[in-house]
Amino acid sequence: FWGFGKRVEESGLLCLPGLHKPPNFLQLAETAVRDAEAILKDANTSPGRPRVLVNALDSVSNLLCKVADSAELIRNVHPKREWRDAADQAVVRVSSFIDSVNLDETLYESLRSSENSSELGSLTEEEKIVLKNMREAMEQQGVHLTGDAKNECLFLL
């Protein structure tokens, strides 16, 4: 069932290794979040290095989307409630992590530093767009605000 040409026991549901039973969804989400945290921590130790940051953001996106996109599908279409509930937990966990990343002031400052770096010129247009889009997404969440303005923004979100 949904092993895409292989038995689920071998490949995992949706070909996700390790996804063989409902509790595996939250385990996969926790592993993805833990790995993403490590990647971002390493990237934050290289301020002003835009390519390092772009590669880190790409890796984090791939890790999280692999779990979250699969979980989103399963929570909407799987015939068994236990799978839908487990997938929902995974989506909530990944979404919560993404929300915290969007408010990470250290990452935000790394983005700003990278956009003002002398190395920016060595990036492709797509890489520059990644930096800009991530900074803007964080600003939409209010990461750049202070005091009451930030609190009001967070309350409205």
PDB file of N, CA, C and O in Angstrom, residues 85-116:
ATOM      1  N   ASP A  85      -3.905  10.590  12.374  1.00  0.00           N
ATOM      2  CA  ASP A  85      -3.561  11.270  13.630  1.00  0.00           C
ATOM      3  C   ASP A  85      -2.044  11.395  13.807  1.00  0.00           C
ATOM      4  O   ASP A  85      -1.545  12.440  14.231  1.00  0.00           O
ATOM      5  N   ALA A  86      -1.324  10.340  13.481  1.00  0.00           N
ATOM      6  CA  ALA A  86       0.136  10.369  13.602  1.00  0.00           C
ATOM      7  C   ALA A  86       0.728  11.385  12.630  1.00  0.00           C
ATOM      8  O   ALA A  86       1.657  12.133  12.975  1.00  0.00           O
ATOM      9  N   ALA A  87       0.185  11.416  11.430  1.00  0.00           N
ATOM     10  CA  ALA A  87       0.657  12.382  10.436  1.00  0.00           C
ATOM     11  C   ALA A  87       0.379  13.808  10.903  1.00  0.00           C
ATOM     12  O   ALA A  87       1.209  14.707  10.713  1.00  0.00           O
ATOM     13  N   ASP A  88      -0.770  14.012  11.517  1.00  0.00           N
ATOM     14  CA  ASP A  88      -1.111  15.334  12.043  1.00  0.00           C
ATOM     15  C   ASP A  88      -0.092  15.770  13.099  1.00  0.00           C
ATOM     16  O   ASP A  88       0.345  16.928  13.096  1.00  0.00           O
ATOM     17  N   GLN A  89       0.306  14.867  13.971  1.00  0.00           N
ATOM     18  CA  GLN A  89       1.318  15.186  14.987  1.00  0.00           C
ATOM     19  C   GLN A  89       2.639  15.595  14.337  1.00  0.00           C
ATOM     20  O   GLN A  89       3.308  16.525  14.793  1.00  0.00           O
ATOM     21  N   ALA A  90       3.001  14.900  13.267  1.00  0.00           N
ATOM     22  CA  ALA A  90       4.251  15.228  12.568  1.00  0.00           C
ATOM     23  C   ALA A  90       4.173  16.617  11.937  1.00  0.00           C
ATOM     24  O   ALA A  90       5.129  17.393  12.019  1.00  0.00           O
ATOM     25  N   VAL A  91       3.045  16.923  11.318  1.00  0.00           N
ATOM     26  CA  VAL A  91       2.872  18.245  10.707  1.00  0.00           C
ATOM     27  C   VAL A  91       2.954  19.335  11.770  1.00  0.00           C
ATOM     28  O   VAL A  91       3.627  20.356  11.581  1.00  0.00           O
ATOM     29  N   VAL A  92       2.313  19.117  12.896  1.00  0.00           N
ATOM     30  CA  VAL A  92       2.336  20.105  13.983  1.00  0.00           C
ATOM     31  C   VAL A  92       3.760  20.302  14.489  1.00  0.00           C
ATOM     32  O   VAL A  92       4.204  21.437  14.707  1.00  0.00           O
ATOM     33  N   ARG A  93       4.513  19.210  14.641  1.00  0.00           N
ATOM     34  CA  ARG A  93       5.882  19.313  15.151  1.00  0.00           C
ATOM     35  C   ARG A  93       6.776  20.098  14.182  1.00  0.00           C
ATOM     36  O   ARG A  93       7.521  20.993  14.584  1.00  0.00           O
ATOM     37  N   VAL A  94       6.703  19.761  12.906  1.00  0.00           N
ATOM     38  CA  VAL A  94       7.530  20.449  11.917  1.00  0.00           C
ATOM     39  C   VAL A  94       7.104  21.919  11.804  1.00  0.00           C
ATOM     40  O   VAL A  94       7.950  22.814  11.756  1.00  0.00           O
ATOM     41  N   SER A  95       5.813  22.176  11.798  1.00  0.00           N
ATOM     42  CA  SER A  95       5.317  23.557  11.708  1.00  0.00           C
ATOM     43  C   SER A  95       5.768  24.387  12.904  1.00  0.00           C
ATOM     44  O   SER A  95       6.145  25.560  12.750  1.00  0.00           O
ATOM     45  N   SER A  96       5.746  23.789  14.074  1.00  0.00           N
ATOM     46  CA  SER A  96       6.188  24.486  15.276  1.00  0.00           C
ATOM     47  C   SER A  96       7.666  24.858  15.170  1.00  0.00           C
ATOM     48  O   SER A  96       8.071  25.974  15.527  1.00  0.00           O
ATOM     49  N   PHE A  97       8.454  23.932  14.659  1.00  0.00           N
ATOM     50  CA  PHE A  97       9.877  24.219  14.476  1.00  0.00           C
ATOM     51  C   PHE A  97      10.071  25.349  13.465  1.00  0.00           C
ATOM     52  O   PHE A  97      10.878  26.264  13.686  1.00  0.00           O
ATOM     53  N   ILE A  98       9.354  25.299  12.368  1.00  0.00           N
ATOM     54  CA  ILE A  98       9.468  26.345  11.348  1.00  0.00           C
ATOM     55  C   ILE A  98       9.093  27.703  11.935  1.00  0.00           C
ATOM     56  O   ILE A  98       9.754  28.713  11.668  1.00  0.00           O
ATOM     57  N   ASP A  99       8.058  27.733  12.760  1.00  0.00           N
ATOM     58  CA  ASP A  99       7.680  28.986  13.421  1.00  0.00           C
ATOM     59  C   ASP A  99       8.823  29.517  14.282  1.00  0.00           C
ATOM     60  O   ASP A  99       9.097  30.721  14.295  1.00  0.00           O
ATOM     61  N   SER A 100       9.501  28.619  15.005  1.00  0.00           N
ATOM     62  CA  SER A 100      10.611  29.067  15.853  1.00  0.00           C
ATOM     63  C   SER A 100      11.786  29.561  15.010  1.00  0.00           C
ATOM     64  O   SER A 100      12.456  30.524  15.378  1.00  0.00           O
ATOM     65  N   VAL A 101      12.031  28.916  13.870  1.00  0.00           N
ATOM     66  CA  VAL A 101      13.106  29.362  12.981  1.00  0.00           C
ATOM     67  C   VAL A 101      12.801  30.755  12.446  1.00  0.00           C
ATOM     68  O   VAL A 101      13.685  31.607  12.368  1.00  0.00           O
ATOM     69  N   ASN A 102      11.543  30.994  12.106  1.00  0.00           N
ATOM     70  CA  ASN A 102      11.164  32.298  11.572  1.00  0.00           C
ATOM     71  C   ASN A 102      11.325  33.423  12.585  1.00  0.00           C
ATOM     72  O   ASN A 102      11.310  34.595  12.218  1.00  0.00           O
ATOM     73  N   LEU A 103      11.480  33.082  13.855  1.00  0.00           N
ATOM     74  CA  LEU A 103      11.675  34.095  14.896  1.00  0.00           C
ATOM     75  C   LEU A 103      13.091  34.068  15.471  1.00  0.00           C
ATOM     76  O   LEU A 103      13.366  34.731  16.472  1.00  0.00           O
ATOM     77  N   ASP A 104      13.981  33.323  14.841  1.00  0.00           N
ATOM     78  CA  ASP A 104      15.356  33.185  15.316  1.00  0.00           C
ATOM     79  C   ASP A 104      16.158  34.425  14.929  1.00  0.00           C
ATOM     80  O   ASP A 104      16.521  34.614  13.763  1.00  0.00           O
ATOM     81  N   GLU A 105      16.447  35.255  15.908  1.00  0.00           N
ATOM     82  CA  GLU A 105      17.131  36.520  15.650  1.00  0.00           C
ATOM     83  C   GLU A 105      18.561  36.313  15.164  1.00  0.00           C
ATOM     84  O   GLU A 105      19.059  37.094  14.354  1.00  0.00           O
ATOM     85  N   THR A 106      19.217  35.251  15.617  1.00  0.00           N
ATOM     86  CA  THR A 106      20.580  34.974  15.170  1.00  0.00           C
ATOM     87  C   THR A 106      20.585  34.622  13.689  1.00  0.00           C
ATOM     88  O   THR A 106      21.423  35.116  12.917  1.00  0.00           O
ATOM     89  N   LEU A 107      19.655  33.789  13.267  1.00  0.00           N
ATOM     90  CA  LEU A 107      19.544  33.435  11.856  1.00  0.00           C
ATOM     91  C   LEU A 107      19.198  34.672  11.024  1.00  0.00           C
ATOM     92  O   LEU A 107      19.768  34.887   9.943  1.00  0.00           O
ATOM     93  N   TYR A 108      18.294  35.482  11.535  1.00  0.00           N
ATOM     94  CA  TYR A 108      17.909  36.701  10.832  1.00  0.00           C
ATOM     95  C   TYR A 108      19.125  37.613  10.617  1.00  0.00           C
ATOM     96  O   TYR A 108      19.344  38.124   9.516  1.00  0.00           O
ATOM     97  N   GLU A 109      19.926  37.774  11.652  1.00  0.00           N
ATOM     98  CA  GLU A 109      21.128  38.617  11.522  1.00  0.00           C
ATOM     99  C   GLU A 109      22.132  37.987  10.557  1.00  0.00           C
ATOM    100  O   GLU A 109      22.822  38.699   9.825  1.00  0.00           O
ATOM    101  N   SER A 110      22.211  36.657  10.537  1.00  0.00           N
ATOM    102  CA  SER A 110      23.080  35.984   9.564  1.00  0.00           C
ATOM    103  C   SER A 110      22.606  36.246   8.144  1.00  0.00           C
ATOM    104  O   SER A 110      23.418  36.458   7.231  1.00  0.00           O
ATOM    105  N   LEU A 111      21.305  36.248   7.942  1.00  0.00           N
ATOM    106  CA  LEU A 111      20.750  36.557   6.622  1.00  0.00           C
ATOM    107  C   LEU A 111      21.086  37.984   6.210  1.00  0.00           C
ATOM    108  O   LEU A 111      21.537  38.219   5.086  1.00  0.00           O
ATOM    109  N   ARG A 112      20.867  38.904   7.116  1.00  0.00           N
ATOM    110  CA  ARG A 112      21.160  40.311   6.813  1.00  0.00           C
ATOM    111  C   ARG A 112      22.647  40.497   6.526  1.00  0.00           C
ATOM    112  O   ARG A 112      23.019  41.196   5.587  1.00  0.00           O
ATOM    113  N   SER A 113      23.481  39.858   7.326  1.00  0.00           N
ATOM    114  CA  SER A 113      24.922  39.940   7.133  1.00  0.00           C
ATOM    115  C   SER A 113      25.322  39.349   5.779  1.00  0.00           C
ATOM    116  O   SER A 113      26.162  39.909   5.061  1.00  0.00           O
ATOM    117  N   SER A 114      24.704  38.246   5.423  1.00  0.00           N
ATOM    118  CA  SER A 114      25.008  37.602   4.138  1.00  0.00           C
ATOM    119  C   SER A 114      24.581  38.466   2.964  1.00  0.00           C
ATOM    120  O   SER A 114      25.272  38.537   1.943  1.00  0.00           O
ATOM    121  N   GLU A 115      23.442  39.134   3.111  1.00  0.00           N
ATOM    122  CA  GLU A 115      22.966  40.003   2.031  1.00  0.00           C
ATOM    123  C   GLU A 115      23.861  41.228   1.843  1.00  0.00           C
ATOM    124  O   GLU A 115      23.860  41.829   0.771  1.00  0.00           O
ATOM    125  N   ASN A 116      24.611  41.578   2.874  1.00  0.00           N
ATOM    126  CA  ASN A 116      25.506  42.733   2.798  1.00  0.00           C
ATOM    127  C   ASN A 116      26.967  42.320   2.642  1.00  0.00           C
ATOM    128  O   ASN A 116      27.860  43.160   2.690  1.00  0.00           O
TER     129      ASN A 116
END
